[in-house]
Short mmCIF file of C-alpha atoms and ligand atoms in Angstrom, two decimals:
data_model
loop_
_atom_site.label_atom_id
_atom_site.label_comp_id
_atom_site.label_asym_id
_atom_site.label_seq_id
_atom_site.Cartn_x
_atom_site.Cartn_y
_atom_site.Cartn_z
CA MET A 1 -54.67 67.49 -60.33
CA PRO A 2 -56.60 69.00 -63.21
CA ASN A 3 -60.00 69.97 -62.48
CA SER A 4 -61.62 66.86 -64.99
CA LEU A 5 -59.84 64.37 -62.47
CA TYR A 6 -61.66 65.78 -59.86
CA VAL A 7 -65.05 66.32 -62.10
CA THR A 8 -64.43 62.70 -62.59
CA LEU A 9 -64.18 61.46 -58.58
CA ILE A 10 -67.05 63.58 -57.08
CA GLY A 11 -69.04 62.49 -59.87
CA ILE A 12 -67.89 58.69 -59.09
CA PHE A 13 -68.79 59.56 -55.66
CA ILE A 14 -71.76 61.72 -55.89
CA LEU A 15 -73.21 58.66 -57.76
CA THR A 16 -72.01 56.04 -55.19
CA ILE A 17 -73.87 57.68 -52.51
CA TRP A 18 -77.06 58.34 -54.12
CA ILE A 19 -77.44 54.22 -54.70
CA ILE A 20 -76.53 53.22 -51.57
CA TRP A 21 -79.31 56.74 -50.49
CA ASN A 22 -81.46 54.92 -52.47
CA THR A 23 -81.19 51.43 -50.79
CA ILE A 24 -81.18 52.17 -47.39
CA TYR A 25 -84.24 54.81 -47.85
CA HIS A 26 -86.08 51.86 -49.55
CA ARG A 27 -84.45 49.00 -47.94
CA LYS A 28 -88.20 47.17 -46.70
CA LYS A 29 -89.08 47.58 -50.25
CA ILE A 30 -86.29 45.85 -51.68
CA THR A 31 -85.88 41.75 -52.14
CA VAL A 32 -82.48 40.01 -51.56
CA MET A 33 -82.46 39.13 -55.13
CA THR A 34 -82.33 42.73 -56.16
CA GLY A 35 -80.49 43.65 -53.42
CA MET A 36 -77.45 41.35 -54.58
CA MET A 37 -77.82 42.40 -57.93
CA ILE A 38 -77.28 46.13 -57.19
CA SER A 39 -74.61 46.12 -54.12
CA MET A 40 -72.52 43.36 -57.47
CA VAL A 41 -73.25 46.41 -59.52
CA LEU A 42 -71.95 49.09 -57.48
CA GLY A 43 -69.23 46.97 -56.17
CA MET A 44 -68.13 45.79 -59.32
CA VAL A 45 -68.17 49.36 -61.66
CA VAL A 46 -66.62 51.59 -58.41
CA GLY A 47 -64.01 48.96 -58.35
CA LEU A 48 -62.98 49.07 -61.94
CA THR A 49 -63.56 52.79 -62.79
CA ILE A 50 -61.63 53.57 -59.49
CA GLY A 51 -58.82 50.93 -59.88
CA VAL A 52 -58.61 52.22 -63.27
CA ILE A 53 -57.47 55.39 -61.98
CA LEU A 54 -55.42 54.96 -59.29
CA GLY A 55 -53.79 52.06 -61.57
CA ILE A 56 -52.65 55.33 -63.63
CA LEU A 57 -52.20 57.86 -61.24
CA LEU A 58 -50.02 55.28 -58.60
CA ALA A 59 -48.37 53.74 -62.08
CA GLY A 60 -45.00 51.79 -60.99
CA ASP A 61 -46.48 51.37 -57.63
CA LEU A 62 -49.21 48.09 -58.74
CA PHE A 63 -49.29 47.01 -54.75
CA SER A 64 -50.63 50.52 -53.75
CA SER A 65 -53.47 50.55 -56.34
CA THR A 66 -54.73 47.40 -56.28
CA LEU A 67 -54.80 47.87 -52.35
CA LEU A 68 -56.45 50.93 -52.32
CA ALA A 69 -58.90 50.05 -55.56
CA MET A 70 -59.74 46.59 -53.40
CA ILE A 71 -60.39 48.46 -50.50
CA ILE A 72 -62.86 51.23 -52.39
CA GLY A 73 -64.76 48.68 -54.11
CA ILE A 74 -65.24 46.17 -51.69
CA ALA A 75 -66.71 49.19 -49.50
CA ALA A 76 -68.85 50.46 -52.30
CA GLY A 77 -70.50 46.57 -52.35
CA PHE A 78 -70.46 46.64 -48.73
CA LEU A 79 -72.50 49.44 -48.16
CA ALA A 80 -75.05 49.02 -51.12
CA GLY A 81 -75.42 45.63 -49.23
CA LEU A 82 -75.83 46.34 -46.00
CA PRO A 83 -79.45 47.47 -45.81
CA ILE A 84 -80.16 44.63 -47.85
CA GLY A 85 -78.47 41.67 -45.66
CA LEU A 86 -75.66 38.99 -45.71
CA MET A 87 -75.73 38.23 -49.14
CA ALA A 88 -75.98 41.29 -50.53
CA ILE A 89 -72.91 42.56 -48.85
CA LEU A 90 -71.18 39.10 -49.62
CA ASP A 91 -72.36 39.65 -53.60
CA GLY A 92 -71.21 43.07 -53.40
CA ALA A 93 -67.39 43.15 -51.66
CA LEU A 94 -66.31 40.52 -53.56
CA ALA A 95 -67.55 42.24 -56.99
CA GLY A 96 -65.67 45.04 -55.43
CA MET A 97 -62.72 43.52 -54.73
CA MET A 98 -62.47 41.81 -58.04
CA GLY A 99 -63.60 44.84 -59.69
CA GLY A 100 -60.25 46.47 -58.05
CA MET A 101 -57.68 44.36 -58.45
CA MET A 102 -58.95 44.42 -62.83
CA GLY A 103 -59.19 47.87 -62.65
CA ALA A 104 -55.89 48.74 -61.41
CA MET A 105 -54.12 46.63 -63.61
CA LEU A 106 -55.72 47.74 -66.70
CA GLY A 107 -54.57 51.22 -64.99
CA GLU A 108 -51.50 49.78 -65.02
CA MET A 109 -50.45 48.07 -67.86
CA ILE A 110 -52.29 51.18 -70.52
CA ALA A 111 -49.69 52.98 -72.66
CA THR A 112 -49.18 56.27 -71.49
CA GLU A 113 -50.89 57.95 -74.46
CA HIS A 114 -54.47 56.04 -73.93
CA GLN A 115 -54.19 57.37 -69.86
CA ASP A 116 -56.28 59.65 -70.52
CA THR A 117 -58.80 58.47 -73.51
CA LEU A 118 -59.37 54.94 -71.02
CA ILE A 119 -59.78 57.00 -68.30
CA ARG A 120 -63.10 58.64 -69.57
CA VAL A 121 -64.32 55.79 -71.55
CA MET A 122 -64.58 54.20 -67.84
CA PHE A 123 -66.22 57.04 -66.71
CA LEU A 124 -68.25 57.23 -69.35
CA LEU A 125 -69.33 53.70 -69.03
CA PHE A 126 -69.85 54.23 -64.89
CA ILE A 127 -72.30 56.41 -65.33
CA GLY A 128 -74.09 54.12 -67.99
CA MET A 129 -74.01 51.58 -65.67
CA ILE A 130 -75.44 53.65 -62.49
CA ILE A 131 -78.39 55.06 -64.91
CA ILE A 132 -79.18 51.52 -66.08
CA LEU A 133 -78.92 50.29 -62.54
CA TYR A 134 -81.25 53.20 -61.41
CA GLN A 135 -83.69 51.90 -63.99
CA MET A 136 -84.09 48.40 -62.31
CA MET A 137 -84.10 49.90 -59.26
CA GLN A 138 -87.23 52.35 -60.15
CA GLN A 139 -89.02 49.44 -61.69
CA GLU A 140 -88.54 46.92 -59.16
CA PHE A 141 -89.26 49.02 -55.89
CA ILE A 142 -88.58 53.15 -56.16
CA LYS A 143 -91.39 53.54 -59.12
CA SER A 144 -90.96 57.30 -58.79
CA LYS A 145 -93.69 59.15 -61.30
CA ALA A 146 -90.91 62.02 -61.28
CA LEU A 147 -90.02 63.48 -64.91
CA VAL A 148 -85.84 63.26 -64.65
CA ASN A 149 -86.22 59.63 -63.80
CA HIS A 150 -88.13 58.72 -67.33
CA PRO A 151 -84.99 56.35 -69.04
CA LEU A 152 -85.36 59.21 -71.67
CA VAL A 153 -84.53 62.28 -69.54
CA MET A 154 -82.16 60.33 -68.19
CA ILE A 155 -80.34 59.03 -71.84
CA ILE A 156 -80.19 63.03 -73.09
CA LEU A 157 -78.97 64.32 -69.76
CA PHE A 158 -76.20 61.58 -69.79
CA VAL A 159 -75.38 62.62 -73.49
CA LEU A 160 -75.39 66.97 -72.36
CA PHE A 161 -73.12 65.65 -69.93
CA ILE A 162 -70.99 63.52 -72.26
CA VAL A 163 -70.38 66.71 -74.37
CA GLY A 164 -69.89 68.52 -71.82
CA TYR A 165 -67.13 66.59 -70.11
CA ASN A 166 -65.57 66.16 -73.17
CA GLN A 167 -64.63 69.94 -73.28
CA LEU A 168 -62.94 69.89 -70.21
CA GLY A 169 -58.93 69.48 -70.54
CA SER A 170 -56.39 66.66 -69.57
CA LEU A 171 -56.98 64.20 -67.23
CA ILE A 172 -53.46 63.16 -66.76
CA PRO A 173 -51.20 65.39 -64.35
CA SER A 174 -48.57 66.57 -66.41
CA SER A 175 -46.44 67.02 -63.13
CA HIS A 176 -43.25 66.13 -64.44
CA SER A 177 -42.74 68.40 -67.89
CA LEU A 178 -44.06 71.08 -65.21
CA LYS A 179 -41.55 70.44 -62.84
CA ASN A 180 -38.70 70.49 -65.62
CA SER A 181 -39.54 73.18 -67.42
CA ASN A 182 -38.12 75.48 -65.00
CA ASN A 183 -34.71 73.70 -64.81
CA ASN A 184 -34.39 74.09 -68.35
CA HIS A 185 -30.65 73.75 -69.23
CA SER A 186 -31.36 72.63 -72.48
CA MET A 187 -32.39 74.92 -74.68
CA SER A 188 -28.86 76.28 -74.58
CA ALA A 189 -26.12 74.80 -76.02
CA ASN A 190 -26.48 71.73 -78.68
CA ASN A 191 -25.27 70.01 -76.21
CA LEU A 192 -27.80 68.27 -74.25
CA VAL A 193 -27.76 65.94 -71.49
CA ILE A 194 -30.71 63.97 -70.04
CA GLN A 195 -30.25 62.12 -66.61
CA ALA A 196 -31.77 58.99 -66.39
CA ASP A 197 -32.89 56.78 -63.16
CA GLU A 198 -35.45 54.58 -61.85
CA TYR A 199 -37.60 55.12 -63.25
CA SER A 200 -37.48 59.02 -64.81
CA PHE A 201 -35.95 61.78 -67.75
CA SER A 202 -34.42 64.57 -66.34
CA PRO A 203 -35.59 66.94 -67.61
CA SER A 204 -38.49 64.99 -69.30
CA HIS A 205 -39.54 68.14 -71.21
CA THR A 206 -36.46 69.81 -73.93
CA LYS A 207 -36.92 71.37 -77.08
CA ILE A 208 -33.62 71.18 -79.38
CA MET A 209 -33.45 73.25 -83.11
CA ALA A 210 -34.55 71.80 -86.29
CA GLY A 211 -31.60 71.21 -88.69
CA GLU A 212 -29.05 72.40 -85.99
CA ARG A 213 -26.47 69.23 -85.01
CA VAL A 214 -27.59 68.05 -81.35
CA THR A 215 -25.99 65.60 -79.33
CA ILE A 216 -27.68 64.09 -76.34
CA THR A 217 -25.74 62.55 -73.77
CA LEU A 218 -27.72 60.66 -71.79
CA ASP A 219 -26.20 60.04 -68.29
CA ASN A 220 -27.44 56.78 -66.28
CA ILE A 221 -27.24 57.51 -62.52
CA GLY A 222 -29.35 54.72 -61.56
CA GLU A 223 -29.06 51.28 -60.69
CA VAL A 224 -29.90 49.72 -63.98
CA GLU A 225 -29.07 49.58 -67.27
CA HIS A 226 -31.29 52.46 -68.97
CA ASP A 227 -31.79 53.46 -73.10
CA LEU A 228 -33.23 56.98 -74.97
CA GLU A 229 -35.14 56.09 -77.90
CA ILE A 230 -37.23 59.02 -79.71
CA LYS A 231 -38.94 57.28 -82.55
CA GLY A 232 -40.97 59.15 -85.82
CA MET A 233 -38.33 61.99 -85.90
CA ILE A 234 -36.89 62.64 -89.11
CA THR A 235 -32.57 63.11 -88.60
CA GLU A 236 -30.05 63.17 -89.87
CA MET A 237 -27.04 60.68 -88.66
CA MET A 238 -24.19 61.09 -88.07
CA GLU A 239 -21.92 58.27 -89.00
CA SER A 240 -19.01 58.36 -85.78
CA GLY A 241 -20.65 57.51 -82.59
CA THR A 242 -19.80 55.47 -79.33
CA SER A 243 -20.35 51.82 -79.62
CA HIS A 244 -23.33 51.91 -77.79
CA ILE A 245 -25.68 53.56 -80.86
CA HIS A 246 -28.43 50.79 -82.23
CA GLN A 247 -29.13 53.09 -85.32
CA LYS A 248 -31.93 51.58 -86.58
CA ASP A 249 -32.84 54.27 -89.47
CA ASN A 250 -33.50 57.67 -90.16
CA THR A 251 -36.58 57.85 -87.82
CA ILE A 252 -35.24 56.22 -84.64
CA VAL A 253 -32.66 57.52 -82.46
CA HIS A 254 -31.62 55.21 -79.69
CA VAL A 255 -28.77 55.56 -77.16
CA HIS A 256 -28.09 53.18 -74.58
CA SER A 257 -26.36 53.90 -70.88
CA MET A 258 -25.02 50.87 -68.66
CA ALA A 259 -25.98 51.61 -64.29
CA GLY A 260 -23.34 54.84 -63.86
CA GLU A 261 -22.25 55.32 -67.81
CA LYS A 262 -22.72 58.25 -70.13
CA GLN A 263 -23.16 57.83 -74.23
CA GLU A 264 -23.85 60.23 -76.33
CA ILE A 265 -25.74 60.20 -79.79
CA SER A 266 -25.48 63.08 -82.21
CA PHE A 267 -27.52 63.63 -84.89
CA THR A 268 -29.99 66.56 -86.95
CA PRO A 269 -33.58 66.55 -86.49
CA LEU A 270 -35.56 68.13 -89.70
CA THR A 271 -38.72 67.82 -88.61
CA PRO A 272 -39.90 70.61 -85.98
CA GLY A 273 -42.77 68.72 -84.05
CA LYS A 274 -43.17 67.22 -80.39
CA TYR A 275 -41.77 63.81 -79.95
CA ARG A 276 -42.23 61.09 -77.64
CA PHE A 277 -38.98 59.78 -75.96
CA THR A 278 -39.01 56.67 -73.72
CA CYS A 279 -36.70 53.56 -72.50
CA THR A 280 -36.93 50.57 -73.75
CA ILE A 281 -36.44 48.51 -71.17
CA PRO A 282 -38.90 46.05 -70.62
CA GLY A 283 -41.75 47.89 -68.03
CA HIS A 284 -39.60 51.20 -67.74
CA VAL A 285 -41.91 53.20 -69.85
CA GLU A 286 -45.05 51.96 -67.87
CA SER A 287 -43.07 53.15 -64.81
CA GLY A 288 -43.01 56.47 -65.76
CA MET A 289 -39.57 56.36 -68.15
CA PHE A 290 -40.85 59.04 -71.01
CA GLY A 291 -40.78 62.67 -71.92
CA ILE A 292 -41.32 65.15 -74.57
CA ILE A 293 -38.29 66.15 -77.07
CA GLU A 294 -39.70 69.38 -78.98
CA VAL A 295 -38.13 70.09 -82.55
CA ILE A 296 -38.51 73.95 -83.06
CA SER A 297 -38.52 75.36 -86.86
CA SER A 298 -34.67 77.80 -87.18
CU1 CU B 301 -34.82 52.55 -68.04
#
């Protein structure tokens, strides 16, 4: 797991514990209304944020991500409501459940290229909400005079944190590309075999030379049909080919294989760069059927 993701998860954990601790410590001074507000906000933001992260990490397994996110959201709302009473518990647990469910769904559905940004946005929203919540608690019952509790100081700290946080590297584990860079049988020839199954490509990271004709064989070893599409790569297409090539224009490379079949497509990539390839069968890219093809200048 990347360090930035650890920072995010630890940040969520510490802030949640901080709010819960404050609720326990000041429980005698908290009215039912305030307590309900605290548990509701905390349950909802924890559920949502954790839900989005789990939805992304466990992409393709909406059941587990939803269940886990709901449990964590409910736990946060429950614990924040516990010192106050049953009304706050109910409010917090339900908000946590709803947040977890919605977050997991959003995480599952978001396109791969936006996953990183979404986690960042959710985490910063989380911190923003916690700051507002804490300021509310401060006005209602904490009434601390300490300088760090001043809204302005908190906002400055928050902005400094945003700057630092955005310096951190990618949040998304890149296990796919790491795993497959070892068995790199793609560099060798102009014949590239990419295996497809449910739901991944192997190798998912591959390199080809610009200006050289390449043949990609899509070897579908799975149980359902798959395809491979590269968008945005300027190519010179070959006239001849197998029946399953649906060539739209010279910026789309598309090859389709039924279960257990092999189909190939030949083309000459012209522009160096990194291109994403995906399976366009509905739901497959969301489940992890994508990869990177690098065109290296010769
Ligand atoms: Cu597929």
